[in-house]
Tab-separated table of C-alpha atoms in Angstrom:
chain	number	residue	atom	x	y	z
E	1	MET	CA	51.649	-39.270	47.873
E	2	LYS	CA	53.630	-41.577	50.162
E	3	ALA	CA	52.712	-44.558	47.976
E	4	ILE	CA	53.901	-42.738	44.849
E	5	VAL	CA	57.213	-41.771	46.477
E	6	GLY	CA	57.783	-45.340	47.667
E	7	THR	CA	57.051	-46.745	44.206
E	8	ILE	CA	59.514	-44.329	42.612
E	9	ILE	CA	62.212	-45.323	45.128
E	10	VAL	CA	61.680	-49.026	44.392
E	11	LEU	CA	61.810	-48.556	40.617
E	12	VAL	CA	64.843	-46.243	40.688
E	13	CYS	CA	66.815	-48.604	42.934
E	14	PHE	CA	65.805	-51.663	40.926
E	15	PHE	CA	66.564	-50.291	37.470
E	16	GLY	CA	69.616	-48.439	38.770
E	17	GLY	CA	71.106	-51.704	39.951
E	18	TYR	CA	69.988	-53.848	37.012
E	19	LEU	CA	70.327	-51.791	33.835
E	20	PRO	CA	74.132	-51.272	33.903
E	21	HIS	CA	74.546	-55.016	33.289
E	22	GLY	CA	71.158	-56.192	32.001
E	23	SER	CA	68.544	-55.571	29.340
E	24	ALA	CA	65.173	-54.061	30.208
E	25	ALA	CA	63.564	-55.735	27.186
E	26	ILE	CA	63.927	-59.248	28.612
E	27	LEU	CA	61.939	-58.208	31.694
E	28	PHE	CA	58.903	-57.195	29.654
E	29	GLN	CA	57.034	-60.464	29.200
E	30	PRO	CA	53.301	-59.778	28.692
E	31	LEU	CA	52.299	-63.445	28.712
E	32	GLU	CA	54.103	-64.055	31.996
E	33	MET	CA	52.296	-61.029	33.441
E	34	VAL	CA	48.947	-62.377	32.241
E	35	ILE	CA	49.614	-65.700	33.972
E	36	ILE	CA	50.807	-64.182	37.255
E	37	PHE	CA	48.496	-61.212	37.707
E	38	GLY	CA	45.511	-62.802	35.969
E	39	CYS	CA	45.664	-65.855	38.230
E	40	ALA	CA	46.198	-63.648	41.292
E	41	PHE	CA	43.175	-61.499	40.471
E	42	GLY	CA	41.056	-64.558	39.707
E	43	ALA	CA	41.970	-66.085	43.066
E	44	TYR	CA	41.146	-62.750	44.740
E	45	VAL	CA	37.682	-62.787	43.132
E	46	ILE	CA	37.051	-66.423	44.111
E	47	ALA	CA	38.153	-65.955	47.718
E	48	ASN	CA	36.210	-62.821	48.668
E	49	PRO	CA	32.611	-61.559	48.743
E	50	GLY	CA	31.690	-58.814	46.310
E	51	TRP	CA	31.874	-55.920	48.753
E	52	VAL	CA	35.389	-56.955	49.844
E	53	ILE	CA	36.531	-57.160	46.201
E	54	LYS	CA	35.237	-53.647	45.555
E	55	ALA	CA	36.514	-52.210	48.845
E	56	GLY	CA	39.958	-53.757	48.367
E	57	LEU	CA	40.381	-52.256	44.903
E	58	THR	CA	38.978	-48.878	45.989
E	59	GLN	CA	41.187	-48.667	49.076
E	60	ALA	CA	44.299	-49.791	47.202
E	61	LEU	CA	43.797	-47.105	44.555
E	62	GLY	CA	42.942	-44.598	47.288
E	63	LEU	CA	46.384	-44.887	48.883
E	64	VAL	CA	47.586	-42.054	46.649
E	65	LYS	CA	45.303	-39.765	48.688
E	66	LYS	CA	45.851	-38.516	52.214
E	67	PRO	CA	44.451	-40.723	55.013
E	68	ALA	CA	40.916	-39.834	56.075
E	69	ILE	CA	41.956	-39.648	59.736
E	70	SER	CA	43.959	-36.596	60.788
E	71	LYS	CA	44.649	-34.454	63.830
E	72	ALA	CA	42.229	-31.821	62.521
E	73	LEU	CA	39.468	-34.437	62.269
E	74	TYR	CA	40.081	-35.537	65.858
E	75	VAL	CA	39.893	-31.925	67.044
E	76	ASP	CA	36.622	-31.457	65.148
E	77	LEU	CA	35.287	-34.654	66.723
E	78	LEU	CA	36.053	-33.426	70.237
E	79	GLY	CA	34.518	-30.052	69.391
E	80	LEU	CA	31.315	-31.655	68.081
E	81	LEU	CA	30.905	-33.933	71.081
E	82	PHE	CA	31.626	-31.039	73.443
E	83	ARG	CA	28.862	-28.954	71.872
E	84	LEU	CA	26.412	-31.875	71.943
E	85	PHE	CA	27.184	-32.623	75.591
E	86	ASN	CA	26.885	-28.940	76.477
E	87	GLN	CA	23.531	-28.735	74.712
E	88	ALA	CA	22.243	-31.743	76.654
E	89	ARG	CA	23.564	-30.372	79.953
E	90	ARG	CA	21.966	-26.943	79.501
E	91	GLU	CA	18.665	-27.807	77.819
E	92	GLY	CA	18.203	-31.501	78.544
E	93	LEU	CA	18.739	-34.661	76.514
E	94	MET	CA	15.539	-34.183	74.522
E	95	SER	CA	16.994	-31.009	73.011
E	96	LEU	CA	19.383	-33.241	71.032
E	97	GLU	CA	16.589	-35.121	69.289
E	98	ALA	CA	16.256	-32.719	66.359
E	99	HIS	CA	20.034	-32.688	65.854
E	100	ILE	CA	20.461	-36.471	65.757
E	101	ASP	CA	17.321	-37.120	63.683
E	102	ASP	CA	18.639	-34.940	60.854
E	103	PRO	CA	22.317	-34.131	61.437
E	104	HIS	CA	22.717	-32.590	57.981
E	105	SER	CA	20.209	-29.891	58.977
E	106	SER	CA	21.679	-29.428	62.455
E	107	ASP	CA	23.481	-26.177	63.203
E	108	ILE	CA	25.768	-28.094	65.588
E	109	PHE	CA	26.818	-30.759	63.083
E	110	ASN	CA	27.162	-28.234	60.264
E	111	ARG	CA	29.857	-26.416	62.230
E	112	PHE	CA	32.072	-29.446	61.567
E	113	PRO	CA	31.778	-30.249	57.823
E	114	SER	CA	34.807	-32.566	57.762
E	115	LEU	CA	33.133	-34.773	60.340
E	116	LEU	CA	29.690	-34.472	58.776
E	117	ASN	CA	31.167	-35.982	55.593
E	118	ASN	CA	32.104	-39.098	57.579
E	119	GLN	CA	28.694	-40.764	57.500
E	120	HIS	CA	29.819	-43.803	59.476
E	121	ALA	CA	31.011	-41.668	62.390
E	122	VAL	CA	27.890	-39.478	62.313
E	123	ASP	CA	25.652	-42.562	62.369
E	124	PHE	CA	27.595	-44.040	65.289
E	125	ILE	CA	27.289	-40.847	67.345
E	126	CYS	CA	23.603	-40.341	66.542
E	127	ASP	CA	22.638	-43.975	67.156
E	128	TYR	CA	24.108	-44.028	70.655
E	129	LEU	CA	22.829	-40.598	71.613
E	130	ARG	CA	19.391	-41.807	70.492
E	131	LEU	CA	19.705	-44.851	72.753
E	132	ILE	CA	20.695	-42.607	75.648
E	133	ILE	CA	17.754	-40.278	75.001
E	134	THR	CA	15.288	-43.189	74.837
E	135	GLY	CA	16.333	-44.400	78.277
E	136	VAL	CA	19.267	-46.812	77.987
E	137	SER	CA	20.983	-45.511	81.096
E	138	ASN	CA	22.903	-48.591	82.261
E	139	PRO	CA	26.515	-47.701	81.371
E	140	TYR	CA	27.707	-51.314	81.460
E	141	GLN	CA	25.115	-52.520	78.966
E	142	LEU	CA	25.750	-49.520	76.736
E	143	GLU	CA	29.509	-50.071	76.802
E	144	ASP	CA	29.101	-53.775	76.025
E	145	LEU	CA	26.966	-52.856	73.021
E	146	MET	CA	29.560	-50.335	71.814
E	147	VAL	CA	32.398	-52.835	72.225
E	148	MET	CA	30.473	-55.446	70.250
E	149	GLU	CA	29.751	-52.999	67.412
E	150	LEU	CA	33.338	-51.743	67.333
E	151	GLU	CA	34.644	-55.310	67.116
E	152	VAL	CA	32.316	-56.055	64.190
E	153	ASN	CA	33.288	-52.803	62.473
E	154	HIS	CA	37.001	-53.459	63.022
E	155	HIS	CA	36.698	-56.941	61.541
E	156	GLU	CA	34.961	-55.531	58.459
E	157	GLU	CA	37.489	-52.689	58.136
E	158	MET	CA	40.335	-55.207	58.138
E	159	MET	CA	38.856	-57.636	55.600
E	160	PRO	CA	39.900	-55.738	52.420
E	161	ALA	CA	43.466	-55.343	53.713
E	162	GLU	CA	43.668	-59.027	54.640
E	163	ALA	CA	42.329	-59.988	51.206
E	164	VAL	CA	44.994	-57.923	49.438
E	165	ASN	CA	47.645	-59.323	51.790
E	166	ARG	CA	46.669	-62.871	50.791
E	167	VAL	CA	47.196	-61.864	47.157
E	168	ALA	CA	50.678	-60.628	48.100
E	169	GLU	CA	51.444	-63.957	49.765
E	170	ALA	CA	50.238	-65.863	46.695
E	171	LEU	CA	52.122	-63.857	44.052
E	172	PRO	CA	55.502	-65.635	44.496
E	173	GLY	CA	53.670	-68.941	44.019
E	174	PHE	CA	52.031	-67.735	40.827
E	175	GLY	CA	55.460	-66.510	39.712
E	176	ILE	CA	56.805	-70.025	40.208
E	177	ILE	CA	53.883	-71.430	38.200
E	178	ALA	CA	54.728	-69.063	35.343
E	179	ALA	CA	58.394	-70.081	35.600
E	180	VAL	CA	57.530	-73.797	35.518
E	181	LEU	CA	55.394	-73.245	32.427
E	182	GLY	CA	58.353	-71.412	30.896
E	183	ILE	CA	60.627	-74.366	31.655
E	184	ILE	CA	58.105	-76.711	30.035
E	185	ILE	CA	58.182	-74.542	26.916
E	186	THR	CA	61.990	-74.487	27.042
E	187	MET	CA	62.074	-78.305	27.034
E	188	SER	CA	60.580	-78.251	23.538
E	189	TYR	CA	63.596	-76.238	22.330
E	190	LEU	CA	66.332	-78.601	23.531
E	191	ASP	CA	67.336	-79.304	19.943
E	192	ALA	CA	67.917	-75.565	19.366
E	193	GLY	CA	71.171	-73.723	19.903
E	194	PRO	CA	72.492	-72.681	23.336
E	195	LEU	CA	71.560	-69.012	22.837
E	196	GLU	CA	67.925	-69.792	22.094
E	197	ILE	CA	67.686	-72.168	25.047
E	198	ALA	CA	69.259	-69.521	27.293
E	199	HIS	CA	66.737	-66.959	26.051
E	200	HIS	CA	63.785	-69.207	26.910
E	201	MET	CA	65.300	-69.975	30.323
E	202	SER	CA	65.625	-66.238	30.979
E	203	VAL	CA	61.996	-65.683	30.046
E	204	ALA	CA	60.956	-68.484	32.407
E	205	LEU	CA	62.945	-67.006	35.300
E	206	VAL	CA	61.318	-63.617	34.745
E	207	GLY	CA	58.075	-65.160	36.023
E	208	THR	CA	59.592	-65.947	39.416
E	209	PHE	CA	61.185	-62.515	39.536
E	210	LEU	CA	57.932	-60.677	38.729
E	211	GLY	CA	55.941	-62.605	41.332
E	212	ILE	CA	58.449	-61.924	44.104
E	213	LEU	CA	58.960	-58.266	43.158
E	214	ALA	CA	55.225	-57.565	42.941
E	215	SER	CA	54.619	-59.290	46.268
E	216	TYR	CA	57.315	-57.709	48.417
E	217	ALA	CA	57.755	-54.326	46.735
E	218	PHE	CA	54.171	-53.405	45.836
E	219	VAL	CA	51.192	-55.544	46.841
E	220	GLY	CA	52.477	-56.447	50.322
E	221	PRO	CA	53.225	-52.814	51.258
E	222	ILE	CA	49.848	-51.760	49.829
E	223	ALA	CA	48.125	-54.289	52.097
E	224	ASN	CA	50.115	-53.063	55.104
E	225	ASP	CA	49.156	-49.456	54.387
E	226	MET	CA	45.504	-50.461	54.054
E	227	ARG	CA	45.749	-52.306	57.374
E	228	GLY	CA	47.269	-49.238	59.017
E	229	ARG	CA	44.456	-47.015	57.760
E	230	ALA	CA	41.877	-49.496	59.031
E	231	GLU	CA	43.543	-49.384	62.457
E	232	GLN	CA	43.353	-45.578	62.359
E	233	VAL	CA	39.606	-45.754	61.719
E	234	SER	CA	39.163	-48.161	64.638
E	235	ALA	CA	41.118	-45.835	66.930
E	236	PHE	CA	38.908	-42.932	65.828
E	237	PHE	CA	35.748	-44.792	66.821
E	238	LEU	CA	37.324	-45.812	70.121
E	239	THR	CA	37.704	-42.100	70.897
E	240	ILE	CA	34.000	-41.551	70.167
E	241	LYS	CA	33.135	-44.422	72.515
E	242	THR	CA	35.382	-43.040	75.256
E	243	CYS	CA	33.749	-39.602	75.121
E	244	LEU	CA	30.210	-40.989	75.060
E	245	MET	CA	30.842	-43.304	77.999
E	246	ALA	CA	32.425	-40.512	80.045
E	247	ASN	CA	29.327	-38.399	79.398
E	248	VAL	CA	26.977	-41.262	80.335
E	249	ASN	CA	28.907	-41.713	83.575
E	250	GLY	CA	28.092	-38.127	84.525
E	251	TYR	CA	31.289	-36.244	83.776
E	252	ALA	CA	31.109	-32.624	82.682
E	253	PRO	CA	31.473	-31.996	78.915
E	254	THR	CA	35.006	-30.631	79.312
E	255	ILE	CA	36.106	-33.710	81.266
E	256	ALA	CA	34.308	-36.100	78.893
E	257	VAL	CA	36.195	-34.804	75.857
E	258	GLU	CA	39.433	-34.842	77.883
E	259	PHE	CA	38.852	-38.568	78.392
E	260	GLY	CA	38.532	-38.818	74.625
E	261	ARG	CA	41.691	-36.781	74.047
E	262	LYS	CA	43.695	-39.211	76.170
E	263	SER	CA	42.529	-42.117	73.989
E	264	ILE	CA	43.788	-40.501	70.759
E	265	PRO	CA	47.028	-41.954	69.283
E	266	ALA	CA	50.014	-39.786	70.221
E	267	HIS	CA	50.802	-38.528	66.704
E	268	TYR	CA	47.240	-37.198	66.328
E	269	ARG	CA	46.579	-36.108	69.907
E	270	PRO	CA	46.205	-32.360	70.539
E	271	SER	CA	47.838	-31.066	73.695
E	272	PHE	CA	45.728	-30.182	76.724
E	273	HIS	CA	46.173	-26.469	76.066
E	274	GLU	CA	45.418	-26.829	72.347
E	275	LEU	CA	42.139	-28.527	73.167
E	276	GLU	CA	41.340	-26.072	75.957
E	277	ASP	CA	41.838	-23.086	73.659
E	278	TYR	CA	39.762	-24.745	70.945
E	279	LEU	CA	36.881	-25.566	73.293
E	280	ARG	CA	36.703	-21.950	74.418
E	281	THR	CA	35.702	-21.074	70.857
E	282	GLN	CA	32.914	-23.677	70.993
E	283	LYS	CA	31.127	-22.414	74.108
């Protein structure tokens, strides 16, 4: 929704300032658009592996939806980890084996459907609980492994956004290419009248305009939004790591999830009393 509102603001301000003194028809130049956006997309395909191409397009189109990370999801995460830690504390670590081997059949995981739908997060939680159950008890080695995986995941999460951002940086250049081609075409009309030459010059300049507008008003902001969502995902996994490490270090379930709460970004973080009241319903 935010992306739609921003696009409307850009278009209203642009046309509101231009149309009183200019013609909209001159701005519609399909061949210029083919040159600029076709070359930009071709460069995007050349520069990136297949999964990045697909992820970049999917994430860019997905900006019209709400972000996957929310305060409610964080609260569900803390609730899930609290119940898992409580289960292990009361009945032993081995009691978690059935839950992590098939989380979709687990009564604990099924209490949190929003989190269960996040397969990446579920896999991360289950993989590290499995390591803990099988005897990896050295907290330093476990934390190093988590940090390494989170760094790899963060790099991969950022790649689609960086790819789209490079397209944004290239669009003004492709706009200039389209403009130069327009000037070349204009040179063949030097024996025509001034009005016809002026028309061809206007068409050529539209290329530069379209490249700059698309870069700074649309594609660049899209890349920044994608980058922000990738950072949100990384912060979410950092909270999982914080809770797991607090549990490995011997803290009680309530304290372990409090460690996690403190690692949550401020605009998503539940208050101490909000979390306390919520955890009472999970005991």
